[in-house]
PDB file of C-alpha atoms and ligand atoms in Angstrom:
ATOM      1  CA  UNK H 121      17.543  -3.250   3.731  1.00 96.00           C
ATOM      2  CA  UNK H 122      18.892  -0.051   2.178  1.00 97.00           C
ATOM      3  CA  UNK H 123      17.875   3.462   3.162  1.00 97.00           C
ATOM      4  CA  UNK H 124      17.797   6.330   0.679  1.00 98.00           C
ATOM      5  CA  UNK H 125      17.057   9.739   2.132  1.00 98.00           C
ATOM      6  CA  UNK H 126      15.546  12.190  -0.340  1.00 98.00           C
ATOM      7  CA  UNK H 127      15.639  15.953   0.090  1.00 97.00           C
ATOM      8  CA  UNK H 128      11.861  16.396  -0.125  1.00 97.00           C
ATOM      9  CA  UNK H 129       8.594  14.551  -0.543  1.00 98.00           C
ATOM     10  CA  UNK H 130       8.357  15.527  -4.209  1.00 98.00           C
ATOM     11  CA  UNK H 131      11.838  14.132  -4.878  1.00 98.00           C
ATOM     12  CA  UNK H 132      10.758  10.934  -3.096  1.00 98.00           C
ATOM     13  CA  UNK H 133       7.611  10.767  -5.264  1.00 98.00           C
ATOM     14  CA  UNK H 134       9.660  11.042  -8.445  1.00 98.00           C
ATOM     15  CA  UNK H 135      12.238   8.510  -7.251  1.00 98.00           C
ATOM     16  CA  UNK H 136       9.498   5.994  -6.354  1.00 98.00           C
ATOM     17  CA  UNK H 137       7.868   6.424  -9.767  1.00 98.00           C
ATOM     18  CA  UNK H 138      11.264   5.951 -11.455  1.00 98.00           C
ATOM     19  CA  UNK H 139      11.784   2.656  -9.616  1.00 98.00           C
ATOM     20  CA  UNK H 140       8.336   1.388 -10.643  1.00 98.00           C
ATOM     21  CA  UNK H 141       8.885   2.678 -14.182  1.00 98.00           C
ATOM     22  CA  UNK H 142      12.229   0.856 -14.464  1.00 98.00           C
ATOM     23  CA  UNK H 143      10.613  -2.429 -13.377  1.00 98.00           C
ATOM     24  CA  UNK H 144       7.775  -2.012 -15.889  1.00 98.00           C
ATOM     25  CA  UNK H 145      10.193  -1.112 -18.687  1.00 98.00           C
ATOM     26  CA  UNK H 146      12.403  -4.121 -18.059  1.00 98.00           C
ATOM     27  CA  UNK H 147       9.390  -6.425 -17.591  1.00 98.00           C
ATOM     28  CA  UNK H 148       6.258  -5.070 -19.327  1.00 98.00           C
ATOM     29  CA  UNK H 149       4.089  -7.805 -17.757  1.00 98.00           C
ATOM     30  CA  UNK H 150       5.406  -7.150 -14.225  1.00 98.00           C
ATOM     31  CA  UNK H 151       3.246  -8.077 -11.239  1.00 99.00           C
ATOM     32  CA  UNK H 152       3.041  -5.130  -8.871  1.00 99.00           C
ATOM     33  CA  UNK H 153       1.666  -4.790  -5.352  1.00 99.00           C
ATOM     34  CA  UNK H 154       0.535  -1.244  -4.591  1.00 98.00           C
ATOM     35  CA  UNK H 155      -0.373   0.529  -1.354  1.00 98.00           C
ATOM     36  CA  UNK H 156      -2.888   3.206  -0.470  1.00 97.00           C
ATOM     37  CA  UNK H 157      -2.668   5.987   2.119  1.00 95.00           C
ATOM     38  CA  UNK H 158      -1.365   9.541   1.831  1.00 95.00           C
ATOM     39  CA  UNK H 159       2.255   8.664   1.142  1.00 97.00           C
ATOM     40  CA  UNK H 160       1.936   7.041  -2.309  1.00 98.00           C
ATOM     41  CA  UNK H 161      -0.368   9.679  -3.828  1.00 97.00           C
ATOM     42  CA  UNK H 162       2.610  11.609  -5.203  1.00 98.00           C
ATOM     43  CA  UNK H 163       4.118   8.441  -6.681  1.00 98.00           C
ATOM     44  CA  UNK H 164       0.860   7.782  -8.532  1.00 98.00           C
ATOM     45  CA  UNK H 165       0.864  11.357  -9.814  1.00 98.00           C
ATOM     46  CA  UNK H 166       4.420  10.898 -11.115  1.00 98.00           C
ATOM     47  CA  UNK H 167       3.559   7.532 -12.662  1.00 98.00           C
ATOM     48  CA  UNK H 168       0.788   9.285 -14.594  1.00 98.00           C
ATOM     49  CA  UNK H 169       3.419  11.748 -15.852  1.00 98.00           C
ATOM     50  CA  UNK H 170       5.644   8.844 -16.956  1.00 98.00           C
ATOM     51  CA  UNK H 171       2.623   7.276 -18.633  1.00 98.00           C
ATOM     52  CA  UNK H 172       1.969  10.462 -20.602  1.00 98.00           C
ATOM     53  CA  UNK H 173       5.618  10.248 -21.674  1.00 98.00           C
ATOM     54  CA  UNK H 174       5.059   6.712 -22.971  1.00 98.00           C
ATOM     55  CA  UNK H 175       5.279   4.282 -20.022  1.00 98.00           C
ATOM     56  CA  UNK H 176       2.901   1.451 -20.864  1.00 98.00           C
ATOM     57  CA  UNK H 177       0.898  -0.302 -18.144  1.00 98.00           C
ATOM     58  CA  UNK H 178      -1.249  -2.396 -20.488  1.00 98.00           C
ATOM     59  CA  UNK H 179       0.385  -5.708 -19.539  1.00 98.00           C
ATOM     60  CA  UNK H 180       1.111  -5.236 -15.827  1.00 98.00           C
ATOM     61  CA  UNK H 181      -0.948  -6.795 -13.060  1.00 98.00           C
ATOM     62  CA  UNK H 182      -1.589  -4.591 -10.050  1.00 98.00           C
ATOM     63  CA  UNK H 183      -2.649  -6.107  -6.731  1.00 98.00           C
ATOM     64  CA  UNK H 184      -3.811  -3.811  -3.992  1.00 98.00           C
ATOM     65  CA  UNK H 185      -2.395  -4.745  -0.640  1.00 98.00           C
ATOM     66  CA  UNK H 186      -5.567  -4.254   1.354  1.00 98.00           C
ATOM     67  CA  UNK H 187      -9.190  -3.122   1.486  1.00 98.00           C
ATOM     68  CA  UNK H 188     -11.667  -2.388   4.251  1.00 98.00           C
ATOM     69  CA  UNK H 189     -14.195  -5.150   4.956  1.00 98.00           C
ATOM     70  CA  UNK H 190     -17.925  -4.684   4.338  1.00 96.00           C
ATOM     71  CA  UNK H 191     -17.814  -1.296   2.696  1.00 95.00           C
ATOM     72  CA  UNK H 192     -19.296  -0.001  -0.526  1.00 95.00           C
ATOM     73  CA  UNK H 193     -16.558  -0.509  -3.155  1.00 96.00           C
ATOM     74  CA  UNK H 194     -17.878   2.537  -5.025  1.00 95.00           C
ATOM     75  CA  UNK H 195     -17.975   4.697  -1.884  1.00 92.00           C
ATOM     76  CA  UNK H 196     -15.453   7.331  -0.876  1.00 90.00           C
ATOM     77  CA  UNK H 197     -13.743   5.192   1.801  1.00 92.00           C
ATOM     78  CA  UNK H 198     -12.897   2.218  -0.359  1.00 95.00           C
ATOM     79  CA  UNK H 199      -9.403   1.601  -1.651  1.00 97.00           C
ATOM     80  CA  UNK H 200     -10.986   0.649  -4.998  1.00 98.00           C
ATOM     81  CA  UNK H 201     -12.215   4.241  -5.248  1.00 96.00           C
ATOM     82  CA  UNK H 202      -8.808   5.518  -4.139  1.00 96.00           C
ATOM     83  CA  UNK H 203      -7.048   3.517  -6.848  1.00 98.00           C
ATOM     84  CA  UNK H 204      -9.399   4.742  -9.556  1.00 98.00           C
ATOM     85  CA  UNK H 205      -9.013   8.364  -8.520  1.00 97.00           C
ATOM     86  CA  UNK H 206      -5.283   8.431  -7.929  1.00 97.00           C
ATOM     87  CA  UNK H 207      -4.041   5.932 -10.493  1.00 98.00           C
ATOM     88  CA  UNK H 208      -6.263   3.866 -12.761  1.00 98.00           C
ATOM     89  CA  UNK H 209      -8.138   6.800 -14.286  1.00 98.00           C
ATOM     90  CA  UNK H 210      -4.783   8.330 -15.244  1.00 98.00           C
ATOM     91  CA  UNK H 211      -3.022   5.330 -16.802  1.00 98.00           C
ATOM     92  CA  UNK H 212      -3.801   2.288 -18.962  1.00 98.00           C
ATOM     93  CA  UNK H 213      -3.976  -0.725 -16.633  1.00 98.00           C
ATOM     94  CA  UNK H 214      -6.738  -2.899 -18.186  1.00 98.00           C
ATOM     95  CA  UNK H 215      -9.694  -3.552 -15.851  1.00 98.00           C
ATOM     96  CA  UNK H 216      -9.034  -7.303 -15.755  1.00 98.00           C
ATOM     97  CA  UNK H 217      -5.486  -6.656 -14.521  1.00 98.00           C
ATOM     98  CA  UNK H 218      -6.571  -4.528 -11.543  1.00 98.00           C
ATOM     99  CA  UNK H 219      -6.868  -6.763  -8.505  1.00 98.00           C
ATOM    100  CA  UNK H 220      -8.422  -5.887  -5.191  1.00 98.00           C
ATOM    101  CA  UNK H 221     -10.191  -7.823  -2.441  1.00 98.00           C
ATOM    102  CA  UNK H 222     -13.969  -8.018  -2.731  1.00 98.00           C
ATOM    103  CA  UNK H 223     -14.992  -6.422   0.585  1.00 98.00           C
ATOM    104  CA  UNK H 224     -18.472  -7.917   0.387  1.00 98.00           C
ATOM    105  CA  UNK H 225     -17.714 -11.530  -0.465  1.00 98.00           C
ATOM    106  CA  UNK H 226     -20.048 -13.784   1.515  1.00 98.00           C
ATOM    107  CA  UNK H 227     -17.111 -15.605   3.041  1.00 98.00           C
ATOM    108  CA  UNK H 228     -14.195 -13.223   3.574  1.00 98.00           C
ATOM    109  CA  UNK H 229     -11.796 -16.023   4.503  1.00 98.00           C
ATOM    110  CA  UNK H 230     -12.454 -17.690   1.164  1.00 98.00           C
ATOM    111  CA  UNK H 231     -12.010 -14.326  -0.541  1.00 98.00           C
ATOM    112  CA  UNK H 232      -8.550 -14.078   1.046  1.00 98.00           C
ATOM    113  CA  UNK H 233      -7.674 -17.567  -0.183  1.00 98.00           C
ATOM    114  CA  UNK H 234      -8.882 -16.610  -3.675  1.00 98.00           C
ATOM    115  CA  UNK H 235      -6.649 -13.510  -3.583  1.00 98.00           C
ATOM    116  CA  UNK H 236      -3.590 -15.523  -2.568  1.00 98.00           C
ATOM    117  CA  UNK H 237      -4.281 -17.972  -5.389  1.00 98.00           C
ATOM    118  CA  UNK H 238      -4.527 -15.092  -7.880  1.00 98.00           C
ATOM    119  CA  UNK H 239      -1.184 -13.701  -6.659  1.00 98.00           C
ATOM    120  CA  UNK H 240       0.422 -17.143  -6.964  1.00 98.00           C
ATOM    121  CA  UNK H 241      -1.104 -17.718 -10.399  1.00 98.00           C
ATOM    122  CA  UNK H 242       0.337 -14.409 -11.592  1.00 98.00           C
ATOM    123  CA  UNK H 243       3.762 -15.640 -10.426  1.00 98.00           C
ATOM    124  CA  UNK H 244       4.079 -13.586  -7.221  1.00 98.00           C
ATOM    125  CA  UNK H 245       5.049  -9.932  -6.968  1.00 98.00           C
ATOM    126  CA  UNK H 246       7.963  -8.612  -8.985  1.00 98.00           C
ATOM    127  CA  UNK H 247       7.804  -5.408  -6.966  1.00 98.00           C
ATOM    128  CA  UNK H 248       5.863  -4.666  -3.793  1.00 98.00           C
ATOM    129  CA  UNK H 249       5.558  -0.963  -3.003  1.00 99.00           C
ATOM    130  CA  UNK H 250       4.674  -0.473   0.646  1.00 98.00           C
ATOM    131  CA  UNK H 251       3.715   2.286   3.003  1.00 98.00           C
ATOM    132  CA  UNK H 252       4.204   1.934   6.745  1.00 98.00           C
ATOM    133  CA  UNK H 253       1.757   2.788   9.504  1.00 97.00           C
ATOM    134  CA  UNK H 254       2.950   4.850  12.465  1.00 96.00           C
ATOM    135  CA  UNK H 255       2.689   1.697  14.575  1.00 97.00           C
ATOM    136  CA  UNK H 256       4.782  -0.265  12.072  1.00 98.00           C
ATOM    137  CA  UNK H 257       1.962  -1.962  10.207  1.00 98.00           C
ATOM    138  CA  UNK H 258       2.589  -3.056   6.643  1.00 98.00           C
ATOM    139  CA  UNK H 259      -0.467  -3.312   4.367  1.00 98.00           C
ATOM    140  CA  UNK H 260      -2.926  -4.009   7.213  1.00 98.00           C
ATOM    141  CA  UNK H 261      -0.710  -6.467   9.097  1.00 98.00           C
ATOM    142  CA  UNK H 262      -1.020  -4.962  12.556  1.00 98.00           C
ATOM    143  CA  UNK H 263       1.504  -5.446  15.389  1.00 98.00           C
ATOM    144  CA  UNK H 264       0.786  -8.446  17.591  1.00 97.00           C
ATOM    145  CA  UNK H 265       2.201 -11.562  19.263  1.00 97.00           C
ATOM    146  CA  UNK H 266       1.941 -13.326  15.963  1.00 97.00           C
ATOM    147  CA  UNK H 267       1.770 -12.359  12.305  1.00 97.00           C
ATOM    148  CA  UNK H 268       0.043 -14.247   9.514  1.00 97.00           C
ATOM    149  CA  UNK H 269       1.698 -15.288   6.266  1.00 97.00           C
ATOM    150  CA  UNK H 270      -1.458 -15.712   4.209  1.00 98.00           C
ATOM    151  CA  UNK H 271      -3.918 -13.008   3.257  1.00 98.00           C
ATOM    152  CA  UNK H 272      -6.489 -12.664   5.999  1.00 98.00           C
ATOM    153  CA  UNK H 273      -9.100 -10.560   7.725  1.00 98.00           C
ATOM    154  CA  UNK H 274      -7.491  -8.255  10.262  1.00 98.00           C
ATOM    155  CA  UNK H 275      -9.039  -6.336  13.121  1.00 97.00           C
ATOM    156  CA  UNK H 276      -7.461  -2.902  13.077  1.00 96.00           C
ATOM    157  CA  UNK H 277      -5.948  -1.373  16.181  1.00 95.00           C
ATOM    158  CA  UNK H 278      -7.836   1.609  17.641  1.00 94.00           C
ATOM    159  CA  UNK H 279      -4.770   3.717  16.805  1.00 94.00           C
ATOM    160  CA  UNK H 280      -4.879   2.742  13.110  1.00 94.00           C
ATOM    161  CA  UNK H 281      -8.634   3.372  12.920  1.00 95.00           C
ATOM    162  CA  UNK H 282      -8.090   6.815  14.432  1.00 94.00           C
ATOM    163  CA  UNK H 283      -5.244   7.742  12.055  1.00 93.00           C
ATOM    164  CA  UNK H 284      -7.131   6.492   8.998  1.00 92.00           C
ATOM    165  CA  UNK H 285     -10.300   8.240  10.121  1.00 91.00           C
ATOM    166  CA  UNK H 286      -8.411  11.529  10.423  1.00 91.00           C
ATOM    167  CA  UNK H 287      -7.046  10.979   6.894  1.00 88.00           C
ATOM    168  CA  UNK H 288     -10.537  10.307   5.539  1.00 87.00           C
ATOM    169  CA  UNK H 289     -11.829  13.464   7.232  1.00 88.00           C
ATOM    170  CA  UNK H 290      -9.100  15.521   5.557  1.00 85.00           C
ATOM    171  CA  UNK H 291      -9.949  14.001   2.199  1.00 81.00           C
ATOM    172  CA  UNK H 292     -13.693  14.501   2.700  1.00 81.00           C
ATOM    173  CA  UNK H 293     -13.124  18.191   3.339  1.00 80.00           C
ATOM    174  CA  UNK H 294     -11.328  18.425  -0.014  1.00 77.00           C
ATOM    175  CA  UNK H 295     -13.921  16.435  -1.983  1.00 74.00           C
ATOM    176  CA  UNK H 296     -17.044  17.381   0.027  1.00 69.00           C
ATOM    177  CA  UNK H 297     -17.978  13.710   0.580  1.00 75.00           C
ATOM    178  CA  UNK H 298     -19.455  12.115   3.701  1.00 77.00           C
ATOM    179  CA  UNK H 299     -17.438  10.182   6.261  1.00 77.00           C
ATOM    180  CA  UNK H 300     -19.142   8.151   9.011  1.00 78.00           C
ATOM    181  CA  UNK H 301     -18.419   8.969  12.682  1.00 84.00           C
ATOM    182  CA  UNK H 302     -15.328   7.451  14.208  1.00 86.00           C
ATOM    183  CA  UNK H 303     -17.632   4.788  15.744  1.00 84.00           C
ATOM    184  CA  UNK H 304     -18.926   3.761  12.322  1.00 83.00           C
ATOM    185  CA  UNK H 305     -15.533   3.838  10.625  1.00 89.00           C
ATOM    186  CA  UNK H 306     -14.343   0.440   9.302  1.00 92.00           C
ATOM    187  CA  UNK H 307     -12.301  -1.460  11.860  1.00 95.00           C
ATOM    188  CA  UNK H 308     -11.834  -4.649   9.876  1.00 97.00           C
ATOM    189  CA  UNK H 309      -9.893  -5.110   6.690  1.00 98.00           C
ATOM    190  CA  UNK H 310      -8.702  -7.729   4.258  1.00 98.00           C
ATOM    191  CA  UNK H 311      -4.956  -7.671   3.824  1.00 98.00           C
ATOM    192  CA  UNK H 312      -2.229  -9.463   1.951  1.00 98.00           C
ATOM    193  CA  UNK H 313      -0.175 -11.319   4.558  1.00 98.00           C
ATOM    194  CA  UNK H 314       3.558 -11.101   5.109  1.00 98.00           C
ATOM    195  CA  UNK H 315       4.087 -14.244   2.985  1.00 98.00           C
ATOM    196  CA  UNK H 316       3.527 -12.812  -0.510  1.00 98.00           C
ATOM    197  CA  UNK H 317       5.102  -9.509   0.563  1.00 98.00           C
ATOM    198  CA  UNK H 318       8.362 -11.086   1.724  1.00 98.00           C
ATOM    199  CA  UNK H 319       8.347 -13.358  -1.349  1.00 98.00           C
ATOM    200  CA  UNK H 320       8.333 -10.312  -3.678  1.00 98.00           C
ATOM    201  CA  UNK H 321      11.403 -10.156  -5.915  1.00 98.00           C
ATOM    202  CA  UNK H 322      11.958  -6.605  -4.696  1.00 98.00           C
ATOM    203  CA  UNK H 323      10.374  -4.274  -2.181  1.00 98.00           C
ATOM    204  CA  UNK H 324      10.175  -0.492  -2.131  1.00 98.00           C
ATOM    205  CA  UNK H 325       9.019   1.174   1.082  1.00 98.00           C
ATOM    206  CA  UNK H 326       7.878   4.802   1.144  1.00 98.00           C
ATOM    207  CA  UNK H 327       8.212   6.716   4.411  1.00 98.00           C
ATOM    208  CA  UNK H 328       7.385  10.391   4.644  1.00 98.00           C
ATOM    209  CA  UNK H 329       6.957  13.053   7.296  1.00 97.00           C
ATOM    210  CA  UNK H 330       7.928  13.654  10.898  1.00 96.00           C
ATOM    211  CA  UNK H 331       5.099  11.429  12.167  1.00 95.00           C
ATOM    212  CA  UNK H 332       7.001   8.439  10.723  1.00 97.00           C
ATOM    213  CA  UNK H 333      10.391   9.317  12.256  1.00 97.00           C
ATOM    214  CA  UNK H 334      10.024   6.914  15.197  1.00 97.00           C
ATOM    215  CA  UNK H 335       8.900   4.000  13.080  1.00 97.00           C
ATOM    216  CA  UNK H 336      11.665   4.594  10.527  1.00 98.00           C
ATOM    217  CA  UNK H 337      14.263   4.502  13.296  1.00 96.00           C
ATOM    218  CA  UNK H 338      12.766   1.313  14.744  1.00 96.00           C
ATOM    219  CA  UNK H 339      12.774  -0.351  11.316  1.00 96.00           C
ATOM    220  CA  UNK H 340      16.531   0.089  11.136  1.00 95.00           C
ATOM    221  CA  UNK H 341      17.259  -0.736  14.767  1.00 93.00           C
ATOM    222  CA  UNK H 342      18.427  -4.249  13.950  1.00 91.00           C
ATOM    223  CA  UNK H 343      15.696  -5.839  16.079  1.00 95.00           C
ATOM    224  CA  UNK H 344      13.041  -7.971  14.430  1.00 96.00           C
ATOM    225  CA  UNK H 345       9.707  -8.253  16.134  1.00 97.00           C
ATOM    226  CA  UNK H 346       6.087  -9.029  15.297  1.00 98.00           C
ATOM    227  CA  UNK H 347       5.349  -5.957  17.438  1.00 97.00           C
ATOM    228  CA  UNK H 348       6.671  -3.941  14.490  1.00 98.00           C
ATOM    229  CA  UNK H 349       5.715  -5.787  11.301  1.00 98.00           C
ATOM    230  CA  UNK H 350       7.859  -3.443   9.172  1.00 98.00           C
ATOM    231  CA  UNK H 351      10.947  -4.689  11.053  1.00 97.00           C
ATOM    232  CA  UNK H 352      10.592  -8.028   9.231  1.00 97.00           C
ATOM    233  CA  UNK H 353      11.462  -6.284   5.992  1.00 97.00           C
ATOM    234  CA  UNK H 354      15.061  -6.273   7.265  1.00 96.00           C
ATOM    235  CA  UNK H 355      15.111  -9.954   6.313  1.00 95.00           C
ATOM    236  CA  UNK H 356      14.446  -9.278   2.649  1.00 98.00           C
ATOM    237  CA  UNK H 357      17.462  -9.426   0.295  1.00 97.00           C
ATOM    238  CA  UNK H 358      16.277  -6.587  -1.975  1.00 98.00           C
ATOM    239  CA  UNK H 359      14.375  -4.025   0.048  1.00 98.00           C
ATOM    240  CA  UNK H 360      14.888  -0.277  -0.393  1.00 98.00           C
ATOM    241  CA  UNK H 361      13.369   2.315   1.887  1.00 98.00           C
ATOM    242  CA  UNK H 362      12.849   5.781   0.438  1.00 98.00           C
ATOM    243  CA  UNK H 363      12.474   8.349   3.214  1.00 98.00           C
ATOM    244  CA  UNK H 364      12.179  12.099   3.001  1.00 98.00           C
ATOM    245  CA  UNK H 365      14.297  14.350   5.218  1.00 97.00           C
ATOM    246  CA  UNK H 366      11.512  14.885   7.742  1.00 97.00           C
ATOM    247  CA  UNK H 367      11.052  11.161   8.339  1.00 98.00           C
ATOM    248  CA  UNK H 368      14.804  10.617   8.530  1.00 97.00           C
ATOM    249  CA  UNK H 369      15.490  13.584  10.801  1.00 89.00           C
ATOM    250  CA  UNK H 370      14.420  11.864  14.003  1.00 63.00           C
ATOM    251  CA  UNK H 371      11.425  12.589  16.206  1.00 50.00           C
ATOM    252  CA  UNK H 372      10.115  16.175  15.904  1.00 44.00           C
TER     253      UNK H 372
HETATM  254  C1  GLP T 299      -3.030   2.490   5.847  1.00 93.07           C
HETATM  255  C2  GLP T 299      -2.896   1.441   4.716  1.00 93.07           C
HETATM  256  C3  GLP T 299      -1.488   1.019   4.514  1.00 93.07           C
HETATM  257  C4  GLP T 299      -0.645   2.263   4.428  1.00 93.07           C
HETATM  258  C5  GLP T 299      -0.588   2.912   5.785  1.00 93.07           C
HETATM  259  C6  GLP T 299       0.182   4.225   5.812  1.00 93.07           C
HETATM  260  O1  GLP T 299      -3.583   1.992   7.008  1.00 93.07           O
HETATM  261  N1  GLP T 299      -3.688   0.290   4.896  1.00 93.07           N
HETATM  262  O2  GLP T 299      -1.393   0.230   3.353  1.00 93.07           O
HETATM  263  O3  GLP T 299       0.643   1.943   4.017  1.00 93.07           O
HETATM  264  O4  GLP T 299      -1.854   3.094   6.334  1.00 93.07           O
HETATM  265  O5  GLP T 299      -0.602   5.272   5.320  1.00 93.07           O
HETATM  266  P1  GLP T 299      -0.081   6.737   5.120  1.00 93.07           P
HETATM  267  O6  GLP T 299       0.751   6.714   3.905  1.00 93.07           O
HETATM  268  O7  GLP T 299      -1.339   7.557   4.932  1.00 93.07           O
HETATM  269  O8  GLP T 299       0.671   7.129   6.333  1.00 93.07           O
END
């Protein structure tokens, strides 16, 4: 696992978009796994810039890494809404090539199996772009005694719910939309498992800000543990971590 430290978040955003752009240029029908969260918003903005300069997304497949369970896919909390707002509305990924879990499938376990089949049918991920939670989660694979290879329904840790709730509150203030109370905030999600992620031909991890300094350090500690799912990325032969100076500077 290689670490690249970038001088600022905007430099990181551009670098991440360049990496994705290079993959798409060399393989126009690339299969991409994309994250949500605050960190990748700048990468999506820069990808839209590259698109305006001619980068073509018409043949790529994009798989979202996760989605909350039992939420309105058109509502403000859903990752489907996030992807439309931050990426799909700005580029030319055809609707049938945008993949995301159906949060309201009758049987969520079957929905996860369907998603894994779709990933396999597409040929697996050429590039998985990942964010990392402060507790080391990857997609929504939370720390635990055991991790799961296949896509599955995950119960989120109270810490993750709290962090994501705070993020949604910030966003709601900007867009004047409603967010349920912390008690009503989704605590279950569908997530791609570590299997398809670690089977990706290459992995790009985005880590930004002082709040991620501890987890970044732990990811490079040399220890591998299910208590820090991101530590497993050390096993991957082609994994690059892009970190900004604040994340790489050590705890605040
Ligand atoms: C969320 C998402 C992850 C994301 C992570 C980090 O819980 N499910 O896919 O990578 O948190 O988010 P952020 O970039 O906002 O710190």
